[in-house]
């Protein structure tokens, strides 16, 4: 009882602390804090937009890559693989989720970044860089450190989470649904589509949960994204995320306004991930309780 | 008699455990055959060998022959997808898809690419629902969720869904065991009606039900076929003592 109450106390206490400590920037900049793209702490100019942009774009890159891969792994594990193969792979997926993010970051710096600089980036620029509009994403100087690398690292980190949640959801889809499809002459693939239809809202929940993880991930991204507060069309260019700027700058934020700006960004991140996670939990719960089928038509 | 399904020397194993012993059985076209017997006697397992639904169980092993229209369905040349379209199945617990009433029935038509046009699809769905005696109850809400239907309606929807792919044989695994007496009666009337066009095999725990709907009855016990006779004879003057004991409720 007391420990449960302490949870509420901690959450409320954190919000109160963050709001009160960010009052200087909230009262001084108002909404302009969120829309301003200049970030010059020395001159007392604080615009959070580049960080918000970096956070959202790197997370989107992560999801674009990790969602199809995770779905593929989860479908393989539940619908196709024999138990003997599925069990060790499931174990390894969970092991991946347990690797500390700083280790992912190190790997990103020493393996992924050179690979993107020398191979993947060159490949993307050659084959996609010429396309009008979209091509701009894949042009520019290739250092290996930047938005794309950050996004890929995040994809690696969200894949195990999304995979294991989706796998759990597919496992609770009743077998009678698979049999119903098979009995009508459905192929293995058509049967899998029926299973996915049953699990749709839970899968959406798993994706949102992955998004929550990507938004808040700090260490690994900080190590590879380049930490430069700019909004650039190119994914090769360095960027910055909210979590990264908080981690990297707290020590040097000496004046009150600078500190307040950082705390306000922390508040923004906290609220966004809080909402995203709550939403994900609701979606997953609707499947786990077995009522999902009744809800989606 | 013209056999639609002809089973000879069928043995079935779950891993090392044998579930069916040397079954021989002829199922005539356009008749209703009921499988009865105590729980765990293998009647459902046997039913599921007729559309190879047991294929989904990795440790299952079938030995013997099952001929449908003279073709061995366990031959390596058999197209299992085509077999299951020809041999439809209705399950113990109604299992509609999380889709609309219309889409539930349309599903099998779509995946088997049977429709020639949009209106043909509508016609096929309507026909299946009419044949499953459900049309009048759902025609005004075809686009609403199948889960809004009552248990009995859901089961008839599953029958309509099976009929829509135009099978020749329909396997029913205790289709009314979860339904109230009135819904059960509707299913039974439907089975008798469907007999005109389909060969039906129905597993049931309900002795009266077997008596009411079937032309022939097969009695199973401990994985063995004890007796197979016209239903009327089975229920009035069975050949085997075991059958008589079971039917009169001395065990089971």
Short mmCIF file of C-alpha atoms in Angstrom, two decimals, chain B:
data_model
loop_
_atom_site.label_atom_id
_atom_site.label_comp_id
_atom_site.label_asym_id
_atom_site.label_seq_id
_atom_site.Cartn_x
_atom_site.Cartn_y
_atom_site.Cartn_z
CA UNK B 1 -24.44 -48.06 -52.07
CA UNK B 2 -22.35 -45.30 -53.64
CA UNK B 3 -19.45 -44.41 -51.36
CA UNK B 4 -18.36 -40.79 -51.21
CA UNK B 5 -15.70 -41.50 -48.64
CA UNK B 6 -14.05 -44.84 -48.21
CA UNK B 7 -11.70 -45.48 -45.30
CA UNK B 8 -9.64 -48.61 -45.02
CA UNK B 9 -7.20 -49.86 -42.39
CA UNK B 10 -6.78 -46.42 -40.90
CA UNK B 11 -4.43 -46.13 -37.93
CA UNK B 12 -3.61 -42.85 -36.30
CA UNK B 13 -0.81 -41.93 -33.88
CA UNK B 14 -0.01 -38.94 -31.72
CA UNK B 15 3.70 -39.54 -31.41
CA UNK B 16 3.89 -43.04 -29.92
CA UNK B 17 0.31 -43.10 -28.62
CA UNK B 18 -2.10 -44.76 -30.99
CA UNK B 19 -5.44 -42.97 -31.18
CA UNK B 20 -7.24 -44.93 -33.90
CA UNK B 21 -7.03 -48.65 -34.59
CA UNK B 22 -7.63 -50.15 -37.99
CA UNK B 23 -10.77 -48.25 -38.98
CA UNK B 24 -12.75 -49.39 -42.01
CA UNK B 25 -15.78 -47.32 -42.98
CA UNK B 26 -17.80 -46.39 -46.06
CA UNK B 27 -19.67 -43.09 -46.10
CA UNK B 28 -22.38 -42.88 -48.78
CA UNK B 29 -23.02 -39.75 -50.82
CA UNK B 30 -25.72 -37.37 -49.62
CA UNK B 31 -26.32 -39.04 -46.33
CA UNK B 32 -25.71 -37.95 -42.79
CA UNK B 33 -23.35 -40.15 -40.84
CA UNK B 34 -23.10 -39.58 -37.10
CA UNK B 35 -20.05 -40.52 -35.03
CA UNK B 36 -20.86 -41.25 -31.41
CA UNK B 37 -18.85 -42.55 -28.50
CA UNK B 38 -17.48 -41.53 -25.11
CA UNK B 39 -15.07 -38.59 -24.79
CA UNK B 40 -11.57 -39.38 -25.96
CA UNK B 41 -12.72 -42.30 -28.11
CA UNK B 42 -11.10 -40.79 -31.20
CA UNK B 43 -14.19 -39.70 -33.08
CA UNK B 44 -13.03 -36.10 -33.45
CA UNK B 45 -9.55 -37.24 -34.39
CA UNK B 46 -11.09 -39.49 -37.00
CA UNK B 47 -13.25 -36.67 -38.35
CA UNK B 48 -10.16 -34.50 -38.70
CA UNK B 49 -8.35 -37.13 -40.75
CA UNK B 50 -11.00 -36.66 -43.45
CA UNK B 51 -9.86 -33.14 -44.38
CA UNK B 52 -6.29 -33.57 -43.15
CA UNK B 53 -6.78 -31.05 -40.36
CA UNK B 54 -4.44 -33.18 -38.27
CA UNK B 55 -1.61 -32.10 -40.56
CA UNK B 56 -1.22 -29.06 -38.31
CA UNK B 57 -0.11 -31.32 -35.44
CA UNK B 58 3.59 -32.04 -36.00
CA UNK B 59 3.64 -35.38 -34.16
CA UNK B 60 0.53 -36.79 -35.83
CA UNK B 61 0.99 -39.77 -38.12
CA UNK B 62 -1.60 -41.41 -40.35
CA UNK B 63 -1.42 -44.91 -41.74
CA UNK B 64 -3.97 -46.46 -44.10
CA UNK B 65 -6.05 -45.01 -46.91
CA UNK B 66 -8.84 -42.48 -47.11
CA UNK B 67 -10.46 -42.29 -50.53
CA UNK B 68 -12.77 -39.43 -51.43
CA UNK B 69 -14.38 -39.92 -54.83
CA UNK B 70 -11.86 -42.71 -55.31
CA UNK B 71 -8.83 -40.50 -54.76
CA UNK B 72 -6.39 -41.10 -51.95
CA UNK B 73 -6.27 -37.86 -49.97
CA UNK B 74 -3.02 -38.88 -48.26
CA UNK B 75 -1.24 -39.40 -51.55
CA UNK B 76 1.79 -37.17 -52.04
CA UNK B 77 0.04 -35.70 -55.09
CA UNK B 78 -2.93 -34.43 -53.09
CA UNK B 79 -3.47 -30.68 -53.07
CA UNK B 80 -4.44 -30.16 -49.43
CA UNK B 81 -5.85 -26.70 -50.08
CA UNK B 82 -8.16 -28.07 -52.79
CA UNK B 83 -9.09 -31.01 -50.54
CA UNK B 84 -10.16 -28.69 -47.74
CA UNK B 85 -12.24 -26.67 -50.13
CA UNK B 86 -14.03 -29.84 -51.17
CA UNK B 87 -14.38 -31.08 -47.60
CA UNK B 88 -15.65 -28.22 -45.46
CA UNK B 89 -15.63 -28.18 -41.68
CA UNK B 90 -17.71 -26.69 -38.89
CA UNK B 91 -16.16 -26.65 -35.44
CA UNK B 92 -17.40 -27.31 -31.95
CA UNK B 93 -17.09 -23.71 -30.89
CA UNK B 94 -18.25 -21.17 -33.44
CA UNK B 95 -15.21 -19.33 -34.72
CA UNK B 96 -16.17 -16.42 -36.93
CA UNK B 97 -13.39 -14.13 -38.07
CA UNK B 98 -13.15 -10.64 -36.58
CA UNK B 99 -14.83 -9.26 -39.67
CA UNK B 100 -18.32 -8.27 -40.77
CA UNK B 101 -21.01 -10.89 -41.36
CA UNK B 102 -20.65 -10.37 -45.11
CA UNK B 103 -16.86 -10.62 -45.08
CA UNK B 104 -16.97 -13.82 -43.03
CA UNK B 105 -18.96 -15.55 -45.73
CA UNK B 106 -17.09 -13.84 -48.55
CA UNK B 107 -13.68 -14.88 -47.19
CA UNK B 108 -13.61 -18.40 -48.61
CA UNK B 109 -15.03 -17.19 -51.92
CA UNK B 110 -12.33 -14.55 -52.17
CA UNK B 111 -9.33 -16.70 -51.26
CA UNK B 112 -10.44 -19.39 -53.68
CA UNK B 113 -11.09 -16.71 -56.33
CA UNK B 114 -14.56 -18.08 -57.10
CA UNK B 115 -16.36 -14.82 -57.79
CA UNK B 116 -16.63 -13.49 -61.33
CA UNK B 117 -17.78 -10.01 -60.32
CA UNK B 118 -18.84 -7.91 -57.39
CA UNK B 119 -22.49 -8.80 -57.90
CA UNK B 120 -21.59 -12.47 -58.25
CA UNK B 121 -19.86 -12.24 -54.88
CA UNK B 122 -22.98 -10.68 -53.36
CA UNK B 123 -25.12 -13.43 -54.86
CA UNK B 124 -22.86 -16.16 -53.54
CA UNK B 125 -22.85 -14.69 -50.05
CA UNK B 126 -26.62 -14.37 -50.08
CA UNK B 127 -27.06 -17.93 -51.33
CA UNK B 128 -24.80 -19.31 -48.60
CA UNK B 129 -26.64 -17.38 -45.92
CA UNK B 130 -30.00 -18.50 -47.27
CA UNK B 131 -28.85 -22.12 -47.30
CA UNK B 132 -27.62 -21.78 -43.74
CA UNK B 133 -31.06 -20.44 -42.76
CA UNK B 134 -29.55 -17.21 -41.54
CA UNK B 135 -30.32 -14.74 -44.33
CA UNK B 136 -33.59 -13.38 -42.93
CA UNK B 137 -31.98 -12.67 -39.59
CA UNK B 138 -28.92 -10.83 -40.90
CA UNK B 139 -29.83 -9.35 -44.27
CA UNK B 140 -30.24 -5.86 -42.79
CA UNK B 141 -26.91 -5.86 -40.98
CA UNK B 142 -24.46 -7.62 -43.25
CA UNK B 143 -21.78 -5.05 -42.59
CA UNK B 144 -21.93 -5.28 -38.80
CA UNK B 145 -19.54 -7.43 -36.80
CA UNK B 146 -20.07 -11.17 -36.69
CA UNK B 147 -19.49 -11.03 -32.95
CA UNK B 148 -22.77 -9.20 -32.47
CA UNK B 149 -24.66 -12.38 -33.39
CA UNK B 150 -25.95 -14.88 -30.84
CA UNK B 151 -24.10 -18.18 -30.35
CA UNK B 152 -26.51 -20.10 -32.54
CA UNK B 153 -26.40 -17.45 -35.24
CA UNK B 154 -22.60 -17.46 -35.14
CA UNK B 155 -22.58 -21.20 -35.64
CA UNK B 156 -24.96 -20.91 -38.60
CA UNK B 157 -22.71 -18.15 -39.94
CA UNK B 158 -19.81 -20.60 -39.77
CA UNK B 159 -21.93 -23.11 -41.66
CA UNK B 160 -22.73 -20.44 -44.27
CA UNK B 161 -19.02 -19.65 -44.50
CA UNK B 162 -18.29 -23.33 -45.14
CA UNK B 163 -21.12 -23.62 -47.71
CA UNK B 164 -19.90 -20.57 -49.61
CA UNK B 165 -16.86 -22.39 -50.98
CA UNK B 166 -19.21 -25.04 -52.43
CA UNK B 167 -17.86 -28.13 -50.68
CA UNK B 168 -19.17 -31.61 -51.39
CA UNK B 169 -18.66 -32.96 -47.91
CA UNK B 170 -19.24 -31.11 -44.64
CA UNK B 171 -17.61 -32.29 -41.44
CA UNK B 172 -19.25 -31.11 -38.24
CA UNK B 173 -17.48 -31.51 -34.93
CA UNK B 174 -20.17 -31.32 -32.24
CA UNK B 175 -21.65 -28.25 -33.91
CA UNK B 176 -24.43 -27.76 -31.36
CA UNK B 177 -22.71 -28.75 -28.13
CA UNK B 178 -22.36 -25.14 -26.97
CA UNK B 179 -25.87 -24.07 -27.96
CA UNK B 180 -29.24 -23.91 -26.21
CA UNK B 181 -32.02 -26.32 -27.23
CA UNK B 182 -33.72 -23.95 -29.65
CA UNK B 183 -30.51 -23.05 -31.45
CA UNK B 184 -29.63 -26.75 -31.47
CA UNK B 185 -32.94 -27.57 -33.08
CA UNK B 186 -32.26 -25.03 -35.84
CA UNK B 187 -28.87 -26.57 -36.53
CA UNK B 188 -30.41 -30.04 -36.66
CA UNK B 189 -33.12 -28.96 -39.09
CA UNK B 190 -30.40 -27.37 -41.17
CA UNK B 191 -28.37 -30.58 -41.24
CA UNK B 192 -31.36 -32.54 -42.51
CA UNK B 193 -31.98 -29.87 -45.14
CA UNK B 194 -28.34 -29.80 -46.27
CA UNK B 195 -28.33 -33.57 -46.77
CA UNK B 196 -30.06 -33.04 -50.12
CA UNK B 197 -26.91 -31.50 -51.55
CA UNK B 198 -24.06 -32.53 -49.31
CA UNK B 199 -22.51 -35.53 -47.67
CA UNK B 200 -22.40 -34.78 -43.97
CA UNK B 201 -20.37 -36.32 -41.19
CA UNK B 202 -21.33 -35.15 -37.73
CA UNK B 203 -19.65 -35.89 -34.44
CA UNK B 204 -22.04 -35.65 -31.52
CA UNK B 205 -22.26 -36.39 -27.84
CA UNK B 206 -25.98 -36.17 -27.97
CA UNK B 207 -27.53 -39.56 -28.63
CA UNK B 208 -30.95 -38.15 -29.47
CA UNK B 209 -29.33 -35.80 -31.93
CA UNK B 210 -27.63 -38.68 -33.71
CA UNK B 211 -30.99 -40.45 -33.80
CA UNK B 212 -32.79 -37.41 -35.20
CA UNK B 213 -30.43 -36.28 -37.94
CA UNK B 214 -28.40 -39.23 -39.16
CA UNK B 215 -28.96 -42.04 -41.62
CA UNK B 216 -26.10 -44.08 -40.30
CA UNK B 217 -24.27 -44.09 -37.03
CA UNK B 218 -20.77 -45.20 -36.17
CA UNK B 219 -19.98 -46.02 -32.56
CA UNK B 220 -16.38 -45.58 -31.44
CA UNK B 221 -14.71 -46.65 -28.24
CA UNK B 222 -11.05 -46.37 -27.22
CA UNK B 223 -9.99 -45.64 -30.78
CA UNK B 224 -11.81 -48.59 -32.27
CA UNK B 225 -14.88 -48.63 -34.47
CA UNK B 226 -17.26 -50.91 -32.55
CA UNK B 227 -20.28 -50.79 -34.77
CA UNK B 228 -21.46 -49.06 -37.94
CA UNK B 229 -25.06 -49.51 -38.99
CA UNK B 230 -28.13 -47.65 -40.21
CA UNK B 231 -29.17 -45.36 -37.38
CA UNK B 232 -32.56 -46.94 -36.90
CA UNK B 233 -31.09 -50.38 -36.44
CA UNK B 234 -28.37 -49.05 -34.21
CA UNK B 235 -30.83 -47.48 -31.82
CA UNK B 236 -33.35 -50.30 -31.78
CA UNK B 237 -31.42 -53.48 -32.30
CA UNK B 238 -27.64 -53.01 -32.23
CA UNK B 239 -25.36 -55.89 -33.14
CA UNK B 240 -22.92 -55.25 -30.33
CA UNK B 241 -23.47 -55.44 -26.62
CA UNK B 242 -21.14 -52.44 -26.08
CA UNK B 243 -23.24 -50.29 -28.38
CA UNK B 244 -26.40 -51.18 -26.53
CA UNK B 245 -24.79 -50.43 -23.18
CA UNK B 246 -23.59 -47.05 -24.40
CA UNK B 247 -26.83 -46.03 -26.05
CA UNK B 248 -28.94 -47.02 -23.09
CA UNK B 249 -26.65 -45.03 -20.86
CA UNK B 250 -25.12 -47.85 -18.90
CA UNK B 251 -21.74 -46.10 -19.22
CA UNK B 252 -20.28 -43.11 -21.00
#
